[in-house]
Amino acid sequence: MFDRLTRQPEDPLLALIGIFKADPRADKVDLGVGVYRDEAGHSPIFRAVKAAERIIWESQDSKSYVAPEGDQLFLDLLWSLVGGSAPSVHAAGVQTPGGSGALRLAADLIRQAGTGKIWLGLPTWPNHAGIFAAAGLEVETYPYFDVPSQTLQLDRMLEALQRAAPGDAVLIHASCHNPTGAPLSTEDFARITAVMAARGLVPLIDSAYQGFGAGLEGDAAGLRAMVAAVPEALLAVSCSKSFGLYRERTGALYAVASAQAAAETARSNLVSIARTSYSMPPDHGSAIVKTILDTPDLYADWSSELETMRQRLAALRRSFAEALGGRWSNTIAIGVQEGMFSLLPVTPAEVMTLREKHGVYMPTSGRINIAGLKLADVARVAGLFKSL
Ligand SMILES: Cc1ncc(COP(=O)(O)O)c(C=O)c1O
């Protein structure tokens, strides 16, 4: 069997990790990998995560199975954090292996419901297209962001969505757009929601960076308004970044509807899809999140550490944009974008020059992780971009 297979290329972003590691230069800079880094270049474990792990270690008395849908208290607490508490919005969720697991489950559900198509913004997280295509969905695209002018293309996006058929799914980033950092304002969300509702489109909202852009509430405001205004939606949540739990594979997918029965029907399908795939989600990460969200002291410490990270990102952005000066036509936008990522107007050849000559690493798309910068490196790295 194996000799009928062809070798698959490594994911370019993951491959970059190995290339960076092998570079012996002491002043090398990694702007590639998509994890939060502190000023020491470390991807830290939240204090509240460590404290929750201690509590779990002391109190957990069994490793027996939980359930295909995961831990219900985790699901309820995470829904309150992300989805809010509007009484007219009914959600039924399943715990998933990370946000990627949630997106794949959503794709399988969309397929199972007979919808053949999902619309993705251009550009988007590169794994989106792969996940939906692997589930057998047809992938269509809508314009989202113009890289040279660093501007959102909202009118073009809404125009494209006029061509979507009722029942088509549309992927929307909740906040801190990956890879562009270009946020949707409350008004932008309202305009998109109006088109979705009028055309009978089903939003699949991807929330992977809550707390990194406009804060825990601000990053959820747009998605909450959207799910309250459409009859059906799907919400994929990743706890990888907001709780720093990357390798613990922690997330959830919620079916959201205006009636509880509809949400429960969708959830029963999600449970049966999960059962024939990975059977049950991993528990450790969700036990941590549940403990933090359910313990006031840990919640306070976690949210304040997250706020410190958000402020570090915002400060780095401001000083990086300032140091870049007028390097590109709208460099100033990079200073006010949100979350970890920006997509710079650089060519693949320029990316390779930075990598080979100066040890500054990023994928050839030009996406940078702002958290990979240290304040002490900003002037030098900005200078290198200006020298291209
Ligand atoms: C936009 C977006 N969605 C989902 C994910 C999936 O995250 P994970 O599967 O690690 O929880 C990521 C990870 O980088 C992302 O950037």
PDB file of N, CA and C in Angstrom, residues 282-374:
ATOM      1  N   PRO A 282      -9.303  15.048  24.374  1.00  0.00           N
ATOM      2  CA  PRO A 282      -8.396  14.991  25.531  1.00  0.00           C
ATOM      3  C   PRO A 282      -8.959  15.829  26.675  1.00  0.00           C
ATOM      4  N   ASP A 283      -8.674  15.431  27.909  1.00  0.00           N
ATOM      5  CA  ASP A 283      -9.320  16.073  29.061  1.00  0.00           C
ATOM      6  C   ASP A 283      -8.464  17.108  29.780  1.00  0.00           C
ATOM      7  N   HIS A 284      -7.136  16.929  29.763  1.00  0.00           N
ATOM      8  CA  HIS A 284      -6.307  17.720  30.688  1.00  0.00           C
ATOM      9  C   HIS A 284      -6.464  19.235  30.473  1.00  0.00           C
ATOM     10  N   GLY A 285      -6.388  19.670  29.214  1.00  0.00           N
ATOM     11  CA  GLY A 285      -6.493  21.103  28.933  1.00  0.00           C
ATOM     12  C   GLY A 285      -7.844  21.667  29.346  1.00  0.00           C
ATOM     13  N   SER A 286      -8.899  20.921  29.075  1.00  0.00           N
ATOM     14  CA  SER A 286     -10.227  21.438  29.424  1.00  0.00           C
ATOM     15  C   SER A 286     -10.416  21.460  30.936  1.00  0.00           C
ATOM     16  N   ALA A 287      -9.789  20.503  31.641  1.00  0.00           N
ATOM     17  CA  ALA A 287      -9.865  20.518  33.111  1.00  0.00           C
ATOM     18  C   ALA A 287      -9.179  21.772  33.648  1.00  0.00           C
ATOM     19  N   ILE A 288      -8.080  22.180  32.996  1.00  0.00           N
ATOM     20  CA  ILE A 288      -7.376  23.411  33.408  1.00  0.00           C
ATOM     21  C   ILE A 288      -8.258  24.635  33.178  1.00  0.00           C
ATOM     22  N   VAL A 289      -8.815  24.720  31.968  1.00  0.00           N
ATOM     23  CA  VAL A 289      -9.656  25.885  31.631  1.00  0.00           C
ATOM     24  C   VAL A 289     -10.859  25.945  32.568  1.00  0.00           C
ATOM     25  N   LYS A 290     -11.485  24.798  32.795  1.00  0.00           N
ATOM     26  CA  LYS A 290     -12.652  24.746  33.688  1.00  0.00           C
ATOM     27  C   LYS A 290     -12.274  25.237  35.087  1.00  0.00           C
ATOM     28  N   THR A 291     -11.138  24.783  35.595  1.00  0.00           N
ATOM     29  CA  THR A 291     -10.713  25.159  36.950  1.00  0.00           C
ATOM     30  C   THR A 291     -10.448  26.667  37.021  1.00  0.00           C
ATOM     31  N   ILE A 292      -9.816  27.205  35.989  1.00  0.00           N
ATOM     32  CA  ILE A 292      -9.535  28.659  35.993  1.00  0.00           C
ATOM     33  C   ILE A 292     -10.841  29.452  35.942  1.00  0.00           C
ATOM     34  N   LEU A 293     -11.725  29.066  35.025  1.00  0.00           N
ATOM     35  CA  LEU A 293     -12.948  29.852  34.847  1.00  0.00           C
ATOM     36  C   LEU A 293     -13.882  29.719  36.056  1.00  0.00           C
ATOM     37  N   ASP A 294     -13.714  28.640  36.828  1.00  0.00           N
ATOM     38  CA  ASP A 294     -14.613  28.369  37.949  1.00  0.00           C
ATOM     39  C   ASP A 294     -14.041  28.793  39.303  1.00  0.00           C
ATOM     40  N   THR A 295     -12.830  29.370  39.294  1.00  0.00           N
ATOM     41  CA  THR A 295     -12.172  29.754  40.550  1.00  0.00           C
ATOM     42  C   THR A 295     -11.829  31.242  40.468  1.00  0.00           C
ATOM     43  N   PRO A 296     -12.568  32.098  41.209  1.00  0.00           N
ATOM     44  CA  PRO A 296     -12.401  33.553  41.041  1.00  0.00           C
ATOM     45  C   PRO A 296     -10.957  34.043  41.100  1.00  0.00           C
ATOM     46  N   ASP A 297     -10.154  33.524  42.037  1.00  0.00           N
ATOM     47  CA  ASP A 297      -8.761  34.000  42.145  1.00  0.00           C
ATOM     48  C   ASP A 297      -7.959  33.650  40.888  1.00  0.00           C
ATOM     49  N   LEU A 298      -8.164  32.425  40.395  1.00  0.00           N
ATOM     50  CA  LEU A 298      -7.421  32.003  39.199  1.00  0.00           C
ATOM     51  C   LEU A 298      -7.896  32.788  37.984  1.00  0.00           C
ATOM     52  N   TYR A 299      -9.210  33.022  37.902  1.00  0.00           N
ATOM     53  CA  TYR A 299      -9.747  33.811  36.782  1.00  0.00           C
ATOM     54  C   TYR A 299      -9.109  35.207  36.773  1.00  0.00           C
ATOM     55  N   ALA A 300      -9.049  35.818  37.950  1.00  0.00           N
ATOM     56  CA  ALA A 300      -8.494  37.183  38.033  1.00  0.00           C
ATOM     57  C   ALA A 300      -7.028  37.179  37.607  1.00  0.00           C
ATOM     58  N   ASP A 301      -6.271  36.180  38.044  1.00  0.00           N
ATOM     59  CA  ASP A 301      -4.847  36.143  37.721  1.00  0.00           C
ATOM     60  C   ASP A 301      -4.638  35.852  36.234  1.00  0.00           C
ATOM     61  N   TRP A 302      -5.424  34.897  35.706  1.00  0.00           N
ATOM     62  CA  TRP A 302      -5.317  34.562  34.274  1.00  0.00           C
ATOM     63  C   TRP A 302      -5.652  35.785  33.417  1.00  0.00           C
ATOM     64  N   SER A 303      -6.773  36.461  33.729  1.00  0.00           N
ATOM     65  CA  SER A 303      -7.171  37.572  32.859  1.00  0.00           C
ATOM     66  C   SER A 303      -6.184  38.725  32.977  1.00  0.00           C
ATOM     67  N   SER A 304      -5.568  38.905  34.155  1.00  0.00           N
ATOM     68  CA  SER A 304      -4.605  40.010  34.239  1.00  0.00           C
ATOM     69  C   SER A 304      -3.307  39.657  33.496  1.00  0.00           C
ATOM     70  N   GLU A 305      -2.899  38.385  33.520  1.00  0.00           N
ATOM     71  CA  GLU A 305      -1.702  37.999  32.751  1.00  0.00           C
ATOM     72  C   GLU A 305      -1.973  38.136  31.243  1.00  0.00           C
ATOM     73  N   LEU A 306      -3.182  37.765  30.840  1.00  0.00           N
ATOM     74  CA  LEU A 306      -3.559  37.897  29.423  1.00  0.00           C
ATOM     75  C   LEU A 306      -3.549  39.379  29.007  1.00  0.00           C
ATOM     76  N   GLU A 307      -4.027  40.235  29.902  1.00  0.00           N
ATOM     77  CA  GLU A 307      -4.060  41.670  29.617  1.00  0.00           C
ATOM     78  C   GLU A 307      -2.632  42.219  29.477  1.00  0.00           C
ATOM     79  N   THR A 308      -1.722  41.708  30.298  1.00  0.00           N
ATOM     80  CA  THR A 308      -0.319  42.130  30.196  1.00  0.00           C
ATOM     81  C   THR A 308       0.239  41.742  28.823  1.00  0.00           C
ATOM     82  N   MET A 309      -0.123  40.545  28.358  1.00  0.00           N
ATOM     83  CA  MET A 309       0.346  40.093  27.040  1.00  0.00           C
ATOM     84  C   MET A 309      -0.225  40.988  25.942  1.00  0.00           C
ATOM     85  N   ARG A 310      -1.518  41.313  26.081  1.00  0.00           N
ATOM     86  CA  ARG A 310      -2.175  42.158  25.082  1.00  0.00           C
ATOM     87  C   ARG A 310      -1.481  43.524  25.010  1.00  0.00           C
ATOM     88  N   GLN A 311      -1.152  44.044  26.182  1.00  0.00           N
ATOM     89  CA  GLN A 311      -0.519  45.372  26.191  1.00  0.00           C
ATOM     90  C   GLN A 311       0.891  45.314  25.623  1.00  0.00           C
ATOM     91  N   ARG A 312       1.590  44.207  25.881  1.00  0.00           N
ATOM     92  CA  ARG A 312       2.935  44.068  25.300  1.00  0.00           C
ATOM     93  C   ARG A 312       2.850  44.058  23.771  1.00  0.00           C
ATOM     94  N   LEU A 313       1.850  43.318  23.243  1.00  0.00           N
ATOM     95  CA  LEU A 313       1.688  43.271  21.788  1.00  0.00           C
ATOM     96  C   LEU A 313       1.389  44.659  21.224  1.00  0.00           C
ATOM     97  N   ALA A 314       0.486  45.381  21.904  1.00  0.00           N
ATOM     98  CA  ALA A 314       0.099  46.709  21.407  1.00  0.00           C
ATOM     99  C   ALA A 314       1.304  47.654  21.434  1.00  0.00           C
ATOM    100  N   ALA A 315       2.113  47.576  22.506  1.00  0.00           N
ATOM    101  CA  ALA A 315       3.286  48.455  22.613  1.00  0.00           C
ATOM    102  C   ALA A 315       4.316  48.109  21.541  1.00  0.00           C
ATOM    103  N   LEU A 316       4.503  46.803  21.303  1.00  0.00           N
ATOM    104  CA  LEU A 316       5.453  46.379  20.266  1.00  0.00           C
ATOM    105  C   LEU A 316       5.008  46.890  18.903  1.00  0.00           C
ATOM    106  N   ARG A 317       3.705  46.773  18.649  1.00  0.00           N
ATOM    107  CA  ARG A 317       3.168  47.247  17.367  1.00  0.00           C
ATOM    108  C   ARG A 317       3.438  48.737  17.163  1.00  0.00           C
ATOM    109  N   ARG A 318       3.125  49.500  18.213  1.00  0.00           N
ATOM    110  CA  ARG A 318       3.307  50.955  18.100  1.00  0.00           C
ATOM    111  C   ARG A 318       4.763  51.279  17.807  1.00  0.00           C
ATOM    112  N   SER A 319       5.689  50.664  18.546  1.00  0.00           N
ATOM    113  CA  SER A 319       7.093  51.057  18.340  1.00  0.00           C
ATOM    114  C   SER A 319       7.620  50.504  17.015  1.00  0.00           C
ATOM    115  N   PHE A 320       7.140  49.337  16.596  1.00  0.00           N
ATOM    116  CA  PHE A 320       7.593  48.796  15.305  1.00  0.00           C
ATOM    117  C   PHE A 320       7.120  49.694  14.154  1.00  0.00           C
ATOM    118  N   ALA A 321       5.834  50.092  14.201  1.00  0.00           N
ATOM    119  CA  ALA A 321       5.296  50.952  13.127  1.00  0.00           C
ATOM    120  C   ALA A 321       6.033  52.290  13.101  1.00  0.00           C
ATOM    121  N   GLU A 322       6.293  52.818  14.293  1.00  0.00           N
ATOM    122  CA  GLU A 322       7.012  54.092  14.386  1.00  0.00           C
ATOM    123  C   GLU A 322       8.421  53.963  13.797  1.00  0.00           C
ATOM    124  N   ALA A 323       9.103  52.872  14.150  1.00  0.00           N
ATOM    125  CA  ALA A 323      10.479  52.669  13.677  1.00  0.00           C
ATOM    126  C   ALA A 323      10.510  52.424  12.163  1.00  0.00           C
ATOM    127  N   LEU A 324       9.430  51.862  11.621  1.00  0.00           N
ATOM    128  CA  LEU A 324       9.390  51.632  10.170  1.00  0.00           C
ATOM    129  C   LEU A 324       9.175  52.933   9.407  1.00  0.00           C
ATOM    130  N   GLY A 325       8.648  53.952  10.118  1.00  0.00           N
ATOM    131  CA  GLY A 325       8.409  55.248   9.479  1.00  0.00           C
ATOM    132  C   GLY A 325       7.492  55.075   8.280  1.00  0.00           C
ATOM    133  N   GLY A 326       7.843  55.685   7.175  1.00  0.00           N
ATOM    134  CA  GLY A 326       6.992  55.585   5.981  1.00  0.00           C
ATOM    135  C   GLY A 326       7.453  54.486   5.031  1.00  0.00           C
ATOM    136  N   ARG A 327       7.894  53.349   5.587  1.00  0.00           N
ATOM    137  CA  ARG A 327       8.474  52.294   4.734  1.00  0.00           C
ATOM    138  C   ARG A 327       7.509  51.865   3.627  1.00  0.00           C
ATOM    139  N   TRP A 328       6.227  51.689   3.976  1.00  0.00           N
ATOM    140  CA  TRP A 328       5.226  51.336   2.961  1.00  0.00           C
ATOM    141  C   TRP A 328       4.134  52.400   2.960  1.00  0.00           C
ATOM    142  N   SER A 329       3.172  52.263   2.041  1.00  0.00           N
ATOM    143  CA  SER A 329       2.220  53.368   1.874  1.00  0.00           C
ATOM    144  C   SER A 329       1.330  53.576   3.102  1.00  0.00           C
ATOM    145  N   ASN A 330       1.056  52.516   3.869  1.00  0.00           N
ATOM    146  CA  ASN A 330       0.174  52.678   5.025  1.00  0.00           C
ATOM    147  C   ASN A 330       0.770  51.961   6.240  1.00  0.00           C
ATOM    148  N   THR A 331       2.054  52.209   6.468  1.00  0.00           N
ATOM    149  CA  THR A 331       2.768  51.530   7.557  1.00  0.00           C
ATOM    150  C   THR A 331       2.097  51.762   8.900  1.00  0.00           C
ATOM    151  N   ILE A 332       1.479  52.925   9.014  1.00  0.00           N
ATOM    152  CA  ILE A 332       0.858  53.306  10.287  1.00  0.00           C
ATOM    153  C   ILE A 332      -0.210  52.288  10.725  1.00  0.00           C
ATOM    154  N   ALA A 333      -0.831  51.606   9.735  1.00  0.00           N
ATOM    155  CA  ALA A 333      -1.881  50.623  10.041  1.00  0.00           C
ATOM    156  C   ALA A 333      -1.329  49.465  10.872  1.00  0.00           C
ATOM    157  N   ILE A 334      -0.052  49.134  10.646  1.00  0.00           N
ATOM    158  CA  ILE A 334       0.543  47.986  11.360  1.00  0.00           C
ATOM    159  C   ILE A 334       0.569  48.265  12.863  1.00  0.00           C
ATOM    160  N   GLY A 335       0.683  49.544  13.214  1.00  0.00           N
ATOM    161  CA  GLY A 335       0.721  49.931  14.624  1.00  0.00           C
ATOM    162  C   GLY A 335      -0.612  49.788  15.328  1.00  0.00           C
ATOM    163  N   VAL A 336      -1.703  49.789  14.587  1.00  0.00           N
ATOM    164  CA  VAL A 336      -3.024  49.710  15.236  1.00  0.00           C
ATOM    165  C   VAL A 336      -3.772  48.418  14.894  1.00  0.00           C
ATOM    166  N   GLN A 337      -3.129  47.536  14.126  1.00  0.00           N
ATOM    167  CA  GLN A 337      -3.762  46.232  13.909  1.00  0.00           C
ATOM    168  C   GLN A 337      -3.774  45.470  15.235  1.00  0.00           C
ATOM    169  N   GLU A 338      -4.486  44.333  15.259  1.00  0.00           N
ATOM    170  CA  GLU A 338      -4.711  43.656  16.540  1.00  0.00           C
ATOM    171  C   GLU A 338      -4.230  42.223  16.531  1.00  0.00           C
ATOM    172  N   GLY A 339      -3.794  41.762  17.700  1.00  0.00           N
ATOM    173  CA  GLY A 339      -3.375  40.378  17.842  1.00  0.00           C
ATOM    174  C   GLY A 339      -1.913  40.209  17.478  1.00  0.00           C
ATOM    175  N   MET A 340      -1.539  38.986  17.192  1.00  0.00           N
ATOM    176  CA  MET A 340      -0.114  38.686  17.020  1.00  0.00           C
ATOM    177  C   MET A 340       0.394  38.943  15.602  1.00  0.00           C
ATOM    178  N   PHE A 341      -0.527  38.974  14.612  1.00  0.00           N
ATOM    179  CA  PHE A 341      -0.025  38.914  13.238  1.00  0.00           C
ATOM    180  C   PHE A 341      -0.247  40.179  12.420  1.00  0.00           C
ATOM    181  N   SER A 342       0.685  40.405  11.503  1.00  0.00           N
ATOM    182  CA  SER A 342       0.506  41.376  10.422  1.00  0.00           C
ATOM    183  C   SER A 342       1.068  40.741   9.164  1.00  0.00           C
ATOM    184  N   LEU A 343       0.519  41.163   8.039  1.00  0.00           N
ATOM    185  CA  LEU A 343       0.978  40.616   6.759  1.00  0.00           C
ATOM    186  C   LEU A 343       1.660  41.760   6.013  1.00  0.00           C
ATOM    187  N   LEU A 344       2.989  41.697   5.948  1.00  0.00           N
ATOM    188  CA  LEU A 344       3.746  42.834   5.408  1.00  0.00           C
ATOM    189  C   LEU A 344       3.849  42.766   3.883  1.00  0.00           C
ATOM    190  N   PRO A 345       3.870  43.939   3.240  1.00  0.00           N
ATOM    191  CA  PRO A 345       3.979  43.952   1.779  1.00  0.00           C
ATOM    192  C   PRO A 345       5.416  43.709   1.328  1.00  0.00           C
ATOM    193  N   VAL A 346       5.929  42.513   1.578  1.00  0.00           N
ATOM    194  CA  VAL A 346       7.287  42.151   1.150  1.00  0.00           C
ATOM    195  C   VAL A 346       7.208  41.013   0.143  1.00  0.00           C
ATOM    196  N   THR A 347       8.192  40.944  -0.730  1.00  0.00           N
ATOM    197  CA  THR A 347       8.205  39.876  -1.733  1.00  0.00           C
ATOM    198  C   THR A 347       8.906  38.640  -1.143  1.00  0.00           C
ATOM    199  N   PRO A 348       8.645  37.460  -1.718  1.00  0.00           N
ATOM    200  CA  PRO A 348       9.354  36.264  -1.238  1.00  0.00           C
ATOM    201  C   PRO A 348      10.872  36.450  -1.311  1.00  0.00           C
ATOM    202  N   ALA A 349      11.372  37.160  -2.346  1.00  0.00           N
ATOM    203  CA  ALA A 349      12.830  37.373  -2.459  1.00  0.00           C
ATOM    204  C   ALA A 349      13.324  38.216  -1.285  1.00  0.00           C
ATOM    205  N   GLU A 350      12.543  39.233  -0.887  1.00  0.00           N
ATOM    206  CA  GLU A 350      12.942  40.063   0.261  1.00  0.00           C
ATOM    207  C   GLU A 350      12.939  39.242   1.553  1.00  0.00           C
ATOM    208  N   VAL A 351      11.935  38.357   1.681  1.00  0.00           N
ATOM    209  CA  VAL A 351      11.881  37.482   2.859  1.00  0.00           C
ATOM    210  C   VAL A 351      13.145  36.632   2.933  1.00  0.00           C
ATOM    211  N   MET A 352      13.573  36.108   1.777  1.00  0.00           N
ATOM    212  CA  MET A 352      14.770  35.253   1.761  1.00  0.00           C
ATOM    213  C   MET A 352      16.034  36.053   2.063  1.00  0.00           C
ATOM    214  N   THR A 353      16.092  37.309   1.603  1.00  0.00           N
ATOM    215  CA  THR A 353      17.239  38.162   1.924  1.00  0.00           C
ATOM    216  C   THR A 353      17.341  38.371   3.430  1.00  0.00           C
ATOM    217  N   LEU A 354      16.188  38.686   4.057  1.00  0.00           N
ATOM    218  CA  LEU A 354      16.190  38.900   5.505  1.00  0.00           C
ATOM    219  C   LEU A 354      16.648  37.646   6.240  1.00  0.00           C
ATOM    220  N   ARG A 355      16.190  36.498   5.739  1.00  0.00           N
ATOM    221  CA  ARG A 355      16.519  35.226   6.388  1.00  0.00           C
ATOM    222  C   ARG A 355      18.007  34.912   6.228  1.00  0.00           C
ATOM    223  N   GLU A 356      18.471  34.966   4.975  1.00  0.00           N
ATOM    224  CA  GLU A 356      19.835  34.489   4.712  1.00  0.00           C
ATOM    225  C   GLU A 356      20.900  35.486   5.175  1.00  0.00           C
ATOM    226  N   LYS A 357      20.658  36.785   4.909  1.00  0.00           N
ATOM    227  CA  LYS A 357      21.682  37.775   5.247  1.00  0.00           C
ATOM    228  C   LYS A 357      21.638  38.190   6.709  1.00  0.00           C
ATOM    229  N   HIS A 358      20.420  38.246   7.279  1.00  0.00           N
ATOM    230  CA  HIS A 358      20.291  38.876   8.599  1.00  0.00           C
ATOM    231  C   HIS A 358      19.717  37.969   9.686  1.00  0.00           C
ATOM    232  N   GLY A 359      19.322  36.742   9.341  1.00  0.00           N
ATOM    233  CA  GLY A 359      18.788  35.830  10.368  1.00  0.00           C
ATOM    234  C   GLY A 359      17.422  36.238  10.897  1.00  0.00           C
ATOM    235  N   VAL A 360      16.639  36.962  10.073  1.00  0.00           N
ATOM    236  CA  VAL A 360      15.270  37.325  10.473  1.00  0.00           C
ATOM    237  C   VAL A 360      14.307  36.407   9.709  1.00  0.00           C
ATOM    238  N   TYR A 361      13.548  35.618  10.469  1.00  0.00           N
ATOM    239  CA  TYR A 361      12.759  34.544   9.867  1.00  0.00           C
ATOM    240  C   TYR A 361      11.277  34.856   9.834  1.00  0.00           C
ATOM    241  N   MET A 362      10.650  34.625   8.670  1.00  0.00           N
ATOM    242  CA  MET A 362       9.190  34.697   8.522  1.00  0.00           C
ATOM    243  C   MET A 362       8.840  33.874   7.289  1.00  0.00           C
ATOM    244  N   PRO A 363       7.593  33.439   7.165  1.00  0.00           N
ATOM    245  CA  PRO A 363       7.232  32.693   5.956  1.00  0.00           C
ATOM    246  C   PRO A 363       7.236  33.603   4.726  1.00  0.00           C
ATOM    247  N   THR A 364       7.329  33.022   3.548  1.00  0.00           N
ATOM    248  CA  THR A 364       7.437  33.847   2.334  1.00  0.00           C
ATOM    249  C   THR A 364       6.172  34.663   2.065  1.00  0.00           C
ATOM    250  N   SER A 365       5.077  34.335   2.747  1.00  0.00           N
ATOM    251  CA  SER A 365       3.854  35.147   2.597  1.00  0.00           C
ATOM    252  C   SER A 365       4.077  36.557   3.140  1.00  0.00           C
ATOM    253  N   GLY A 366       5.070  36.746   4.038  1.00  0.00           N
ATOM    254  CA  GLY A 366       5.290  38.057   4.654  1.00  0.00           C
ATOM    255  C   GLY A 366       4.557  38.221   5.976  1.00  0.00           C
ATOM    256  N   ARG A 367       3.955  37.133   6.483  1.00  0.00           N
ATOM    257  CA  ARG A 367       3.265  37.225   7.777  1.00  0.00           C
ATOM    258  C   ARG A 367       4.290  37.275   8.899  1.00  0.00           C
ATOM    259  N   ILE A 368       4.138  38.246   9.785  1.00  0.00           N
ATOM    260  CA  ILE A 368       5.027  38.270  10.950  1.00  0.00           C
ATOM    261  C   ILE A 368       4.218  38.097  12.230  1.00  0.00           C
ATOM    262  N   ASN A 369       4.855  37.435  13.203  1.00  0.00           N
ATOM    263  CA  ASN A 369       4.310  37.361  14.549  1.00  0.00           C
ATOM    264  C   ASN A 369       4.978  38.457  15.356  1.00  0.00           C
ATOM    265  N   ILE A 370       4.187  39.485  15.674  1.00  0.00           N
ATOM    266  CA  ILE A 370       4.712  40.643  16.414  1.00  0.00           C
ATOM    267  C   ILE A 370       5.344  40.203  17.734  1.00  0.00           C
ATOM    268  N   ALA A 371       4.766  39.144  18.358  1.00  0.00           N
ATOM    269  CA  ALA A 371       5.281  38.689  19.654  1.00  0.00           C
ATOM    270  C   ALA A 371       6.685  38.107  19.548  1.00  0.00           C
ATOM    271  N   GLY A 372       7.128  37.794  18.311  1.00  0.00           N
ATOM    272  CA  GLY A 372       8.485  37.277  18.119  1.00  0.00           C
ATOM    273  C   GLY A 372       9.535  38.376  18.239  1.00  0.00           C
ATOM    274  N   LEU A 373       9.079  39.649  18.245  1.00  0.00           N
ATOM    275  CA  LEU A 373      10.012  40.775  18.416  1.00  0.00           C
ATOM    276  C   LEU A 373      10.273  41.000  19.895  1.00  0.00           C
ATOM    277  N   LYS A 374      11.449  41.501  20.206  1.00  0.00           N
ATOM    278  CA  LYS A 374      11.691  42.005  21.565  1.00  0.00           C
ATOM    279  C   LYS A 374      11.804  43.516  21.409  1.00  0.00           C
TER     280      LYS A 374
END
